[in-house]
Short mmCIF file of C-alpha atoms in Angstrom, two decimals:
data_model
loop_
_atom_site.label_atom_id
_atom_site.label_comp_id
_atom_site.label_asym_id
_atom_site.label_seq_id
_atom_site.Cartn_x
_atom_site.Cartn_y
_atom_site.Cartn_z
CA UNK A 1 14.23 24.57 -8.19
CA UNK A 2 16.68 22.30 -7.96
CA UNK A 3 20.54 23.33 -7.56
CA UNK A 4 22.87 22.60 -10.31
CA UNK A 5 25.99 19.98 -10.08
CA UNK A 6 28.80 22.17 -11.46
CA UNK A 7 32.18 21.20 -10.21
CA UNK A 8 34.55 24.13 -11.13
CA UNK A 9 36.76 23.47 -13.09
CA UNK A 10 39.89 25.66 -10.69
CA UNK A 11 38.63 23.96 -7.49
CA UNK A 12 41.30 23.10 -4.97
CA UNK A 13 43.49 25.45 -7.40
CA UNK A 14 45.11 28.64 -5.32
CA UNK A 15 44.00 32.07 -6.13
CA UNK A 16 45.62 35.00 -7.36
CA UNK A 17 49.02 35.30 -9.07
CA UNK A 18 49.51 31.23 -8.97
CA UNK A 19 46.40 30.16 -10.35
CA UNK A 20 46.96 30.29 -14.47
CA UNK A 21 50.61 28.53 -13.51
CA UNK A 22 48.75 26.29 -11.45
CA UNK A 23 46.36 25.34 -14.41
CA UNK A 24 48.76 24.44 -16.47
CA UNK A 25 50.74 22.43 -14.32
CA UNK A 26 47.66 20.46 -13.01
CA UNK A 27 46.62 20.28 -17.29
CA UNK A 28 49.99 18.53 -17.13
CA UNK A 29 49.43 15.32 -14.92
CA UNK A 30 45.72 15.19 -14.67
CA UNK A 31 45.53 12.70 -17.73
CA UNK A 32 48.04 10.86 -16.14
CA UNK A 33 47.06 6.44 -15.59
CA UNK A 34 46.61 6.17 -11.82
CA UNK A 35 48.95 3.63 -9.05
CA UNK A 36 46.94 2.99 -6.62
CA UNK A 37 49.53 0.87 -4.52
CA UNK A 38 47.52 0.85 -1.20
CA UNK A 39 43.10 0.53 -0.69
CA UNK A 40 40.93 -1.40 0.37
CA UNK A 41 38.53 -2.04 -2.76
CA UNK A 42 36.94 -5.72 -2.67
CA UNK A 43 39.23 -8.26 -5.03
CA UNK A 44 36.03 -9.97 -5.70
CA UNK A 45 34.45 -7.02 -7.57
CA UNK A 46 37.06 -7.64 -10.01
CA UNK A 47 36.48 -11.33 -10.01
CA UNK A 48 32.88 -11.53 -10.46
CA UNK A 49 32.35 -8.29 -12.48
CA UNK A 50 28.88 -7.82 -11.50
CA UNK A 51 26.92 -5.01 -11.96
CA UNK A 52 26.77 -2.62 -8.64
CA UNK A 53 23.61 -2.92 -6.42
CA UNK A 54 22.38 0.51 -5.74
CA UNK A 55 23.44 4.01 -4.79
CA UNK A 56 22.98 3.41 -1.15
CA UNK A 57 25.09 0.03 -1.29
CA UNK A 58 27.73 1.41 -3.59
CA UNK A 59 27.99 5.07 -2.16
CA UNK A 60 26.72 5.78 1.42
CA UNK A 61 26.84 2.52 3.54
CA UNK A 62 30.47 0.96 3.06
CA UNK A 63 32.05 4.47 2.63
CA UNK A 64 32.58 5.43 6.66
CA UNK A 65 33.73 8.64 5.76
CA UNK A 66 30.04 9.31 4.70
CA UNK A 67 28.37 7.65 7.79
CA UNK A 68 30.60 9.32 10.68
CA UNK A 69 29.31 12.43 9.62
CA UNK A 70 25.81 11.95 9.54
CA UNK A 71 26.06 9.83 12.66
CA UNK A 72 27.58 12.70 14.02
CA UNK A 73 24.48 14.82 13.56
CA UNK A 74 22.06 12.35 15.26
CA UNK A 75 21.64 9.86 12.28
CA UNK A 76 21.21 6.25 13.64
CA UNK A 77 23.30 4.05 12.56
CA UNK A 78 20.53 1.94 11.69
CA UNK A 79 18.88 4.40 9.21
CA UNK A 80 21.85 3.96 7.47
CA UNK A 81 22.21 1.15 6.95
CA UNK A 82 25.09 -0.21 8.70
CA UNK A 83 25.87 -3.85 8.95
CA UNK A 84 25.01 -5.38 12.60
CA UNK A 85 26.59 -8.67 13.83
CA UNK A 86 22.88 -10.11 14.23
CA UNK A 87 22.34 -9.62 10.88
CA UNK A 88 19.29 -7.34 11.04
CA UNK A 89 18.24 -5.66 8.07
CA UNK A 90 17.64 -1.96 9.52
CA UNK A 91 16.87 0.13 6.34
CA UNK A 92 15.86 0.01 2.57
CA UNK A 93 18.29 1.14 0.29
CA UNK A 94 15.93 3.78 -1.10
CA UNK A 95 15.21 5.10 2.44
CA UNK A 96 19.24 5.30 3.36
CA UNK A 97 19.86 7.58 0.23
CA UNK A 98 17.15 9.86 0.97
CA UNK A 99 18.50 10.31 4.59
CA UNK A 100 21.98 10.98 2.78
CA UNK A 101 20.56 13.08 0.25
CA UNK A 102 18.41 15.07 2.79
CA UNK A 103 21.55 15.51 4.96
CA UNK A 104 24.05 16.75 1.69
CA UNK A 105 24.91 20.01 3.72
CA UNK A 106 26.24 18.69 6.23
CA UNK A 107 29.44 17.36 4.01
CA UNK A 108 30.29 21.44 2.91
CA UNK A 109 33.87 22.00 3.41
CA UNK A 110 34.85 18.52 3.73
CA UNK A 111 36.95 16.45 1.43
CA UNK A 112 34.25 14.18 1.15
CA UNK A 113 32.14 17.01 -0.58
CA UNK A 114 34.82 17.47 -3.26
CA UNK A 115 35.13 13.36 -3.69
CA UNK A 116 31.06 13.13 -3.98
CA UNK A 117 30.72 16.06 -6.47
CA UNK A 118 33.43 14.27 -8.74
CA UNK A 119 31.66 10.85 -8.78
CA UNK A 120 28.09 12.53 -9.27
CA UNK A 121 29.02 14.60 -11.81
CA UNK A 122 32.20 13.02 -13.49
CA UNK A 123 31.64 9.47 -13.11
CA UNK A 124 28.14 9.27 -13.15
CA UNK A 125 27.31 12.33 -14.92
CA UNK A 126 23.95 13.90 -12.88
CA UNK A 127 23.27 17.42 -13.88
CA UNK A 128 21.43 18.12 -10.20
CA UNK A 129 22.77 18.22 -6.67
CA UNK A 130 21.33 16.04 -3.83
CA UNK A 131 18.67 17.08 -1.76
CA UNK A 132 15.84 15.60 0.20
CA UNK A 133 13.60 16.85 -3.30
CA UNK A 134 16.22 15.06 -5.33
CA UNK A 135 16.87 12.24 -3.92
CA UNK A 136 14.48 9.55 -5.55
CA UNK A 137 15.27 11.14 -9.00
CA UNK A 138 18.60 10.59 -8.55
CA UNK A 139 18.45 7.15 -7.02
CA UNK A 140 16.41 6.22 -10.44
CA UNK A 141 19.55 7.56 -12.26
CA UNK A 142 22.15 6.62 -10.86
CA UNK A 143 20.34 2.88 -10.66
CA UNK A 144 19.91 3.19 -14.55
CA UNK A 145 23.53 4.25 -15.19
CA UNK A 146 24.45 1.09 -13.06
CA UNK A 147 23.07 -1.41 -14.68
CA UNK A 148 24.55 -0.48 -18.06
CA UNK A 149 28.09 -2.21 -19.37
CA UNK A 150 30.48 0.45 -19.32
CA UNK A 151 29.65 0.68 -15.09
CA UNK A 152 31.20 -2.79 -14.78
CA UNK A 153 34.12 -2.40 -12.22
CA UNK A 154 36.53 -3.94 -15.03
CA UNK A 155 35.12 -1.18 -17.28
CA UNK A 156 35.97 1.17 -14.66
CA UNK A 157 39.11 0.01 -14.55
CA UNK A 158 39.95 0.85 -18.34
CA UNK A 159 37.93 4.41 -17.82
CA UNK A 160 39.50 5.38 -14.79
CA UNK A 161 42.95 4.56 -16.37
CA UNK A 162 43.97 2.81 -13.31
CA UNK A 163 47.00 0.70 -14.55
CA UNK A 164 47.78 -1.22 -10.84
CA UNK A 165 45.18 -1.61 -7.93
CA UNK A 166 45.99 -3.31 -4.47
CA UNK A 167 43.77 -4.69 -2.89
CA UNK A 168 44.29 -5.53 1.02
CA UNK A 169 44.11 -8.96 2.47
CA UNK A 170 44.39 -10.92 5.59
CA UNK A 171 47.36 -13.35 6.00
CA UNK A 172 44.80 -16.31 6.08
CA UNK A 173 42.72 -15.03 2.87
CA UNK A 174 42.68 -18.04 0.58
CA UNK A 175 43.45 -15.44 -2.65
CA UNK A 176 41.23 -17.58 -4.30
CA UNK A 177 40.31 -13.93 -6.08
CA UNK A 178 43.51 -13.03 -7.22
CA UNK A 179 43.96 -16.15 -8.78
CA UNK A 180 41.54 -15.70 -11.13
CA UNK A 181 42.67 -12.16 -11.78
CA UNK A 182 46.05 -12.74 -12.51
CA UNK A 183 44.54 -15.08 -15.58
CA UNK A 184 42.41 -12.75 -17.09
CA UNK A 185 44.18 -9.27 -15.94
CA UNK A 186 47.62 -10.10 -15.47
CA UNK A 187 49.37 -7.22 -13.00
CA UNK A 188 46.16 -5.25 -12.49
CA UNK A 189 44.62 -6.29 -9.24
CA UNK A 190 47.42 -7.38 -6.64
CA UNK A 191 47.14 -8.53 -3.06
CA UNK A 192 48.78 -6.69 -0.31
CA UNK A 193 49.17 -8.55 3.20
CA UNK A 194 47.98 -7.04 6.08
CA UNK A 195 49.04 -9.48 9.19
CA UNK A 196 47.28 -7.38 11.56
CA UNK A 197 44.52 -9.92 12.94
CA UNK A 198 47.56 -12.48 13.84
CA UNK A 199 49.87 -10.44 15.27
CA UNK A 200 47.83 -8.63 17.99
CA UNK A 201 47.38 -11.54 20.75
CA UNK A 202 44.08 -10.02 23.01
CA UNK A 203 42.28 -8.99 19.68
CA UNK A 204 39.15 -11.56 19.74
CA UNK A 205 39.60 -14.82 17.98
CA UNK A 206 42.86 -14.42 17.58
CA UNK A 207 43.30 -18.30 18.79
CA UNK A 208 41.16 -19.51 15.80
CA UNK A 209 42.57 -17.14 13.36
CA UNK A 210 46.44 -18.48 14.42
CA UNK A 211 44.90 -21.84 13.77
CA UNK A 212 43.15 -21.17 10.10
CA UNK A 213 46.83 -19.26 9.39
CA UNK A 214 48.43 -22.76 10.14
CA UNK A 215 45.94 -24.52 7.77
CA UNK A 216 46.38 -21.88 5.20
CA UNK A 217 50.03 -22.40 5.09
CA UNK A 218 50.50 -25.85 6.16
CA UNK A 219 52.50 -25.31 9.06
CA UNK A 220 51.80 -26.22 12.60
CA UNK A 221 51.61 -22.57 14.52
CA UNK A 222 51.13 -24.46 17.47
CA UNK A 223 54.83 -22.97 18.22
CA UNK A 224 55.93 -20.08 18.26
CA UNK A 225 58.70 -20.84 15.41
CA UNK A 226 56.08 -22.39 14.08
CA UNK A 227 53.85 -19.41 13.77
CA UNK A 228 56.99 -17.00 12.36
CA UNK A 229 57.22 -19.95 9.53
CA UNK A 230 54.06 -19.87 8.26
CA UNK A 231 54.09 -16.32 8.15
CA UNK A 232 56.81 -16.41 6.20
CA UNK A 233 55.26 -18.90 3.95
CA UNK A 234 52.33 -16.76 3.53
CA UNK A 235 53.92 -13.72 2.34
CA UNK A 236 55.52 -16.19 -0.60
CA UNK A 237 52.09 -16.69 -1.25
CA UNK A 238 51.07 -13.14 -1.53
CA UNK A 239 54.41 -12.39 -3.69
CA UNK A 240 53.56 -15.35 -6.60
CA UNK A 241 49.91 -13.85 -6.55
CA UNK A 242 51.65 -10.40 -7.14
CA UNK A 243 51.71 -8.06 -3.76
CA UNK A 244 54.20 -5.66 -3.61
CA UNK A 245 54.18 -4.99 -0.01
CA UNK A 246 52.69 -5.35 3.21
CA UNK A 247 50.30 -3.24 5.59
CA UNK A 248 50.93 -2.84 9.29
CA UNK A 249 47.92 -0.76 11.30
CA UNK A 250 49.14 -0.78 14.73
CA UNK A 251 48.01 1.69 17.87
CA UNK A 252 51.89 2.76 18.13
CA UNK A 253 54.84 2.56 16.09
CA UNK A 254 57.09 1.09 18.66
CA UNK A 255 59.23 -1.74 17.14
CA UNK A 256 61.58 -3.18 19.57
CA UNK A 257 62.41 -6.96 19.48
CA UNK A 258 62.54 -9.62 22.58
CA UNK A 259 64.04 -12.12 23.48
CA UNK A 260 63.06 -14.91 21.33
CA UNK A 261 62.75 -16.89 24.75
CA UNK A 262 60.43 -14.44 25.73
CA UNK A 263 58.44 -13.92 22.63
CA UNK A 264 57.88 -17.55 22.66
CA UNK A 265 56.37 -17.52 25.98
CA UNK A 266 54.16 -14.29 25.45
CA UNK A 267 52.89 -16.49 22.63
CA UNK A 268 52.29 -19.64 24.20
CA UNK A 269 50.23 -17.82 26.94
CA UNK A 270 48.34 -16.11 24.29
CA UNK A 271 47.32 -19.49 23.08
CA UNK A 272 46.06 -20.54 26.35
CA UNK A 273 44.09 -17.62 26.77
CA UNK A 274 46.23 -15.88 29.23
CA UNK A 275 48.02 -13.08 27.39
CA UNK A 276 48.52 -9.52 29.57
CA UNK A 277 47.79 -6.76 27.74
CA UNK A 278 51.41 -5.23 28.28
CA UNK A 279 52.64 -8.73 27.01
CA UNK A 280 50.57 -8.43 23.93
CA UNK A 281 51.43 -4.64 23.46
CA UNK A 282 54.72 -5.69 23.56
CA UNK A 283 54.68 -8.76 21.40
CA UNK A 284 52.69 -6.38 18.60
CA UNK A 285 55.73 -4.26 18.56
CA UNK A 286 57.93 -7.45 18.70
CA UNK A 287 56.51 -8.58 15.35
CA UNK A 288 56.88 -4.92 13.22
CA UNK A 289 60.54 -5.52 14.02
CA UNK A 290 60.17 -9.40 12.56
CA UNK A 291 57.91 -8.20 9.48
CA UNK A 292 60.95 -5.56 8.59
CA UNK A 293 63.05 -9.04 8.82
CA UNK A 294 61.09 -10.67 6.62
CA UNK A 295 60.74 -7.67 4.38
CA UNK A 296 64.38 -6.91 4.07
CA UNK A 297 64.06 -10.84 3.48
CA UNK A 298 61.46 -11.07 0.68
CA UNK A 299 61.39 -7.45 -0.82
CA UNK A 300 58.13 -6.40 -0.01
CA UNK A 301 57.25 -3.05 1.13
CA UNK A 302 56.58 -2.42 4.53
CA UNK A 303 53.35 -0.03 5.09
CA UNK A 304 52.93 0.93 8.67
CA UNK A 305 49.54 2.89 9.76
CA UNK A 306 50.00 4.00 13.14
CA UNK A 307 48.03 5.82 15.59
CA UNK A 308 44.44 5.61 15.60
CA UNK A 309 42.31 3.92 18.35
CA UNK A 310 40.18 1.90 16.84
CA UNK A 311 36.40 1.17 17.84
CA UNK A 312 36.22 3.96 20.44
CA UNK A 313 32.74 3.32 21.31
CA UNK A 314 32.00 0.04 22.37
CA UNK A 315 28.62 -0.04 21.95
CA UNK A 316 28.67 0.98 17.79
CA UNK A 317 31.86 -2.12 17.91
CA UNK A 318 29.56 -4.96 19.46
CA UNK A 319 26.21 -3.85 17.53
CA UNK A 320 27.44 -3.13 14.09
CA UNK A 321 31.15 -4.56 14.35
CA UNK A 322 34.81 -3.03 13.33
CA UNK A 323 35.47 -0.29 10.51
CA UNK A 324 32.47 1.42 11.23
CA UNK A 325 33.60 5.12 11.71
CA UNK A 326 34.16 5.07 15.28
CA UNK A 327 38.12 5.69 15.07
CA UNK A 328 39.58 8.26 16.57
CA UNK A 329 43.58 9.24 16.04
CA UNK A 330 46.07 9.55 18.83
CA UNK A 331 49.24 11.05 19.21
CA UNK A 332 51.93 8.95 17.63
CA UNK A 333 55.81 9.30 18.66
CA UNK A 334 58.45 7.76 15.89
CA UNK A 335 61.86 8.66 16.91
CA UNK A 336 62.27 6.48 20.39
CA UNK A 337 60.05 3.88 18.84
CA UNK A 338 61.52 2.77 15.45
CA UNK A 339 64.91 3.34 16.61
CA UNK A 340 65.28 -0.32 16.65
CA UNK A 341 64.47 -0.95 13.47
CA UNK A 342 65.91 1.50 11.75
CA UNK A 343 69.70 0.64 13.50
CA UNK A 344 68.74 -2.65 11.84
CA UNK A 345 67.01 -2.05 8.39
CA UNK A 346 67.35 1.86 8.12
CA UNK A 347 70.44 1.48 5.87
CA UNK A 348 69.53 -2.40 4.71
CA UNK A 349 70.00 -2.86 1.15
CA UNK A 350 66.21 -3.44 -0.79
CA UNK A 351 64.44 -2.54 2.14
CA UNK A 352 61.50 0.11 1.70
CA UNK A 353 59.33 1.18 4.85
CA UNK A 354 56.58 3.87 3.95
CA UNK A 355 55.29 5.67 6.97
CA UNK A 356 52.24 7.04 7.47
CA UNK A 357 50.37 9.27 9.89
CA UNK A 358 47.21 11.01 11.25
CA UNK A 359 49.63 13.01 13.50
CA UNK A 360 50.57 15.71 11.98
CA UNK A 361 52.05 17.54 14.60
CA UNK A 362 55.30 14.52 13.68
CA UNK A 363 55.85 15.46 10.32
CA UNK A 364 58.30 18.45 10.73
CA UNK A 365 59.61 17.09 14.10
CA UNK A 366 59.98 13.74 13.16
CA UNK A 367 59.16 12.33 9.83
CA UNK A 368 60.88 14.87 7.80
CA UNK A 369 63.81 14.28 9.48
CA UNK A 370 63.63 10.05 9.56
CA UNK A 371 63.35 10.37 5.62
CA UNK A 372 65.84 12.84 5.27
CA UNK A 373 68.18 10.77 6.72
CA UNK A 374 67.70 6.95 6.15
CA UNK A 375 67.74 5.94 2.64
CA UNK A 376 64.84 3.03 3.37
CA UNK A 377 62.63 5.17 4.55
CA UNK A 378 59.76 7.49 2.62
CA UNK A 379 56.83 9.67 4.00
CA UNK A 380 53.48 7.95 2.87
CA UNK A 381 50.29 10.34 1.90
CA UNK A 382 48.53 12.56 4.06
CA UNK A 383 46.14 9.49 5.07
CA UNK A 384 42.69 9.41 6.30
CA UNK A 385 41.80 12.22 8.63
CA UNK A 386 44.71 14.00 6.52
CA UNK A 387 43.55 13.47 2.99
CA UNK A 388 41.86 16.92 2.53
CA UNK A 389 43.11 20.08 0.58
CA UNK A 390 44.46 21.52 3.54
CA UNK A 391 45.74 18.62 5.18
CA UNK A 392 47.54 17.32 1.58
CA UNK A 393 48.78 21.09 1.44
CA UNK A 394 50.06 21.27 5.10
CA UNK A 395 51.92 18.12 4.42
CA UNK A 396 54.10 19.70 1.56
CA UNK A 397 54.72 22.59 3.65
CA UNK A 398 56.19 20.59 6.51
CA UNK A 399 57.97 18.19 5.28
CA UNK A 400 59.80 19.52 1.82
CA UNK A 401 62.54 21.95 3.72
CA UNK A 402 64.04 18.80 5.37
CA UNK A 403 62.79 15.57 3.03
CA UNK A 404 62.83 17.24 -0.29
CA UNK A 405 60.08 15.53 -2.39
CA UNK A 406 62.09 12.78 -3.50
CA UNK A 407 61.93 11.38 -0.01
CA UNK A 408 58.02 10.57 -0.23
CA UNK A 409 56.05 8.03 -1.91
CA UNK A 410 53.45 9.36 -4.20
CA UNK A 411 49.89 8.97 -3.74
CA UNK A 412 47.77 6.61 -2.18
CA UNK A 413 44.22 6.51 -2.10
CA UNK A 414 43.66 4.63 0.81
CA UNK A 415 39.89 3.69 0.01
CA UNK A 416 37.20 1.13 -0.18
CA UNK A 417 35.19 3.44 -2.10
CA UNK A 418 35.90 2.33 -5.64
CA UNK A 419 34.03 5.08 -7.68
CA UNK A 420 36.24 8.06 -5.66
CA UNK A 421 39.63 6.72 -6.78
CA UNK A 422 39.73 8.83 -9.57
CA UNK A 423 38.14 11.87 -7.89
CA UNK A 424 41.06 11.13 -4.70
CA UNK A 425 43.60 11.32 -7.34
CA UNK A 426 42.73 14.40 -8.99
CA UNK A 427 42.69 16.38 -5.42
CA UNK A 428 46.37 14.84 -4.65
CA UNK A 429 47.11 16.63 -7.89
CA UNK A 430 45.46 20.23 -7.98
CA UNK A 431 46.85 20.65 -4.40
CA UNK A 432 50.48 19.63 -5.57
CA UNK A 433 49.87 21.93 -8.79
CA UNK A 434 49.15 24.77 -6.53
CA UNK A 435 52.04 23.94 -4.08
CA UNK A 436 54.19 23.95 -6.91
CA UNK A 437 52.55 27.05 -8.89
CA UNK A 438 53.44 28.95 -5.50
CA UNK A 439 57.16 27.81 -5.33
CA UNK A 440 57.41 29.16 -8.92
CA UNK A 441 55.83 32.43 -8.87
CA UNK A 442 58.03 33.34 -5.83
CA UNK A 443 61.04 32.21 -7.97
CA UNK A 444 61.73 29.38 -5.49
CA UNK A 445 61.45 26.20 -8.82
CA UNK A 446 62.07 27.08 -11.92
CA UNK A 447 58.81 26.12 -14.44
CA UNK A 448 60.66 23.10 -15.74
CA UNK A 449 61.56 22.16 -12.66
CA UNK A 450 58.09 22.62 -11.41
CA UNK A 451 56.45 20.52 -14.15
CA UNK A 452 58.67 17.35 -13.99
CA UNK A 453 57.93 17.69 -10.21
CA UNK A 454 54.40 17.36 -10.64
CA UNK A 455 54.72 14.63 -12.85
CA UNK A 456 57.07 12.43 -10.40
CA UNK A 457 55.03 13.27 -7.82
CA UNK A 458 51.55 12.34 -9.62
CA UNK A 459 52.81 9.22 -11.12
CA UNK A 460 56.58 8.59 -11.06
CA UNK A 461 57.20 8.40 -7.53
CA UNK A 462 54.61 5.72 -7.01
CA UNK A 463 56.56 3.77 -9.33
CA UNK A 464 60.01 3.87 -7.58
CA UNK A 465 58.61 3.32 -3.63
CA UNK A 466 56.68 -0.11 -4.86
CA UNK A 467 58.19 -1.12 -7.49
CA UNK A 468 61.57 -0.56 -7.37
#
């Protein structure tokens, strides 16, 4: 017999003495519209408005938190689905969800688990839990509840009562997409720049893409001064189509300047093909100092995403291409490395930097005590590997004593899986609820205290990091 889908309704909620307070506190913010300053949802689902494709297109193959597990168990890549730079078609929809559905175990105990449950039974309201018996039913289902009106991303929008979404977007993106959004849904779907792909020299292709950034702004990059003007012309773009801020996602967090002599050159050898690998590490670190420049210029909040090595097998990167699940964190050092920038900007009027990690051995050491002490900075999300009840809950526990609370940014839901906002969301909040419930049954908050916590840190604090 098929098992039922019944999330409970205390799940992610702490036992014992802290649970009813916990209830009641989550009962509090869970109705609450949703910022979700920083993803990496499509802008052209918003534009077009089409009707989703199919479960396996929509919920398994662009969702790598999803893949990396089953690939970890012996699933091809292939079989599900993923993209391959030759443009082979490897697998059928139908045939990738049953190898998903077949596989559903194997996600117990993971966040993903408590994200899927949500959008199955919340969202798209099935009544029976995946399973390799299951799985054509529910791919009939789900494909049925697709196709009708209210599943429109816009509709989504309105249901999920997400009142800002960011998208994320290369410096050379045309935001042809945004254009037409800011007509028809004025301040809903926003651009956020992500420079990555022009600032790292030995990436591939980085010649071509300095040369479509130069067309995109109009200004010859063949310089180096050339290149930090249309840059800066580009983010004026971004900010009259509506971005808020700006996303760095760089191996290390080191941000020390050159010599602009020295820059220059790193850059003109980059051009001819000759960069060094320490020359472009440095010159990456070169430009997170410029892009705090140009955000204490501009206004726009700097992101920065350090510490993961991206592509670690080299074989999935040159079949199937980047962002496919094969990224593996590093340890990440702050202090030394954004020294520089914070003797610069630290204490700059209407700068914001939000920092982020998947090191969480540097939150006590090292973040708490950045935030705690320069008024520009705040502590992003738990983020990525991090973004599980545990990981959320460790991150209060670390970092309160010396930030405080005011000192972070809210919640992110750093996805590209549109249909688990909303499920993201309500984690972020049971686990504060029950962080909170804790503090007040040990007569560490007081309840009103507790409650207008949960609502800053649900809603209000998103507000004050981005928007200012």
């Amino acid at each position: 017999m098929p098992k039922a889908l019944q999330p409970h309704p205390d799940r992610a909620l702490p036992a014992g003495e802290a649970r009813d307070m916990a209830r009641r506190i989550h009962a509090s913010t869970k109705d609450l519209p949703l910022l979700c300053f920083h993803g990496h949802v499509d802008a052209g689902l918003f534009a077009t408005d089409e009707a989703f494709g199919n479960p396996a297109d929509l919920l398994v193959v662009p969702d790598h938190y999803v893949t990396r597990m089953l690939v970890s168990q012996g699933v091809s890549p292939d079989r599900l689905g993923l993209p391959r730079r030759d443009g082979v078609k490897t697998a059928e929809p139908r045939d990738i969800w049953r190898e998903f559905c077949a596989h559903w175990h194997l996600f117990l105990g993971t966040p993903s688990r408590y994200w899927l449950e949500h959008e199955f039974a919340e969202v798209l309201g099935l009544k029976v839990a995946p399973s390799a018996e299951t799985a054509d039913e529910l791919y009939d289902e789900i494909s049925a509840r697709l196709a009708e009106p209210e599943f429109r991303p816009r509709a989504l929008l309105d249901r999920f009562r997400i009142e800002v979404i960011a998208t994320t977007d290369a410096a050379t993106d045309d935001l042809a997409h945004h254009a037409e959004l800011a007509a028809e849904l004025p301040g809903r779907v926003i651009p956020t720049f992500r420079p990555d792909a022009v600032v790292h020299l030995d990436r591939p292709g980085w010649s071509e893409l300095v040369r479509d950034l130069g067309v995109r702004s109009g200004i010859d990059t063949a310089s180096y001064a050339g290149y930090l003007d249309a840059l800066r012309q580009r983010r004026q773009a971004f900010l009259a189509a509506g971005a808020l801020a700006t996303d760095h996602g760089h191996l290390s967090a080191a941000a020390t300047p050159l010599d602009e002599t020295v820059a220059a050159r790193i850059y003109e050898s980059a051009l001819r093909g000759e960069v060094a690998a320490e020359d472009a590490a440095a010159f990456a670190g070169h430009m997170l100092f410029q892009m705090a420049a140009m955000s204490a210029d501009d206004g726009l909040v700097m992101q920065l995403h350090p510490g993961v090595l991206r592509d670690h097998h080299s074989g999935i990167h040159q079949t199937h291409g980047p962002d496919q699940g094969h990224d593996i964190p590093v340890a990440t050092e702050f202090t030394r490395s954004l020294r520089p920038l914070l003797e610069r900007f630290g204490h700059a009027e209407g700068f914001r930097l939000v920092l982020f990690t998947v090191d969480e051995t540097a939150y006590s050491r090292e973040l708490a005590p950045i935030a705690g002490v320069y008024p520009s900075v705040r502590l992003g999300a738990p983020w990525w590997f991090l973004d599980s009840p545990d990981g959320m809950r460790r991150f209060r526990e670390l970092v309160t004593e010396t930030a405080g609370f005011y000192n972070t940014s809210g919640f992110v839901d750093d996805t590209r899986a549109f249909l688990s906002i909303p499920a993201r969301h309500d984690l972020a909040r049971r686990i504060d609820a029950g962080y909170l419930a804790d503090l007040v049954v040990q007569h560490r908050l007081e309840e009103d205290d507790a409650f207008q916590l949960a609502q800053d840190l649900a809603y209000n604090l998103a507000r004050t990091t981005y928007l200012r």
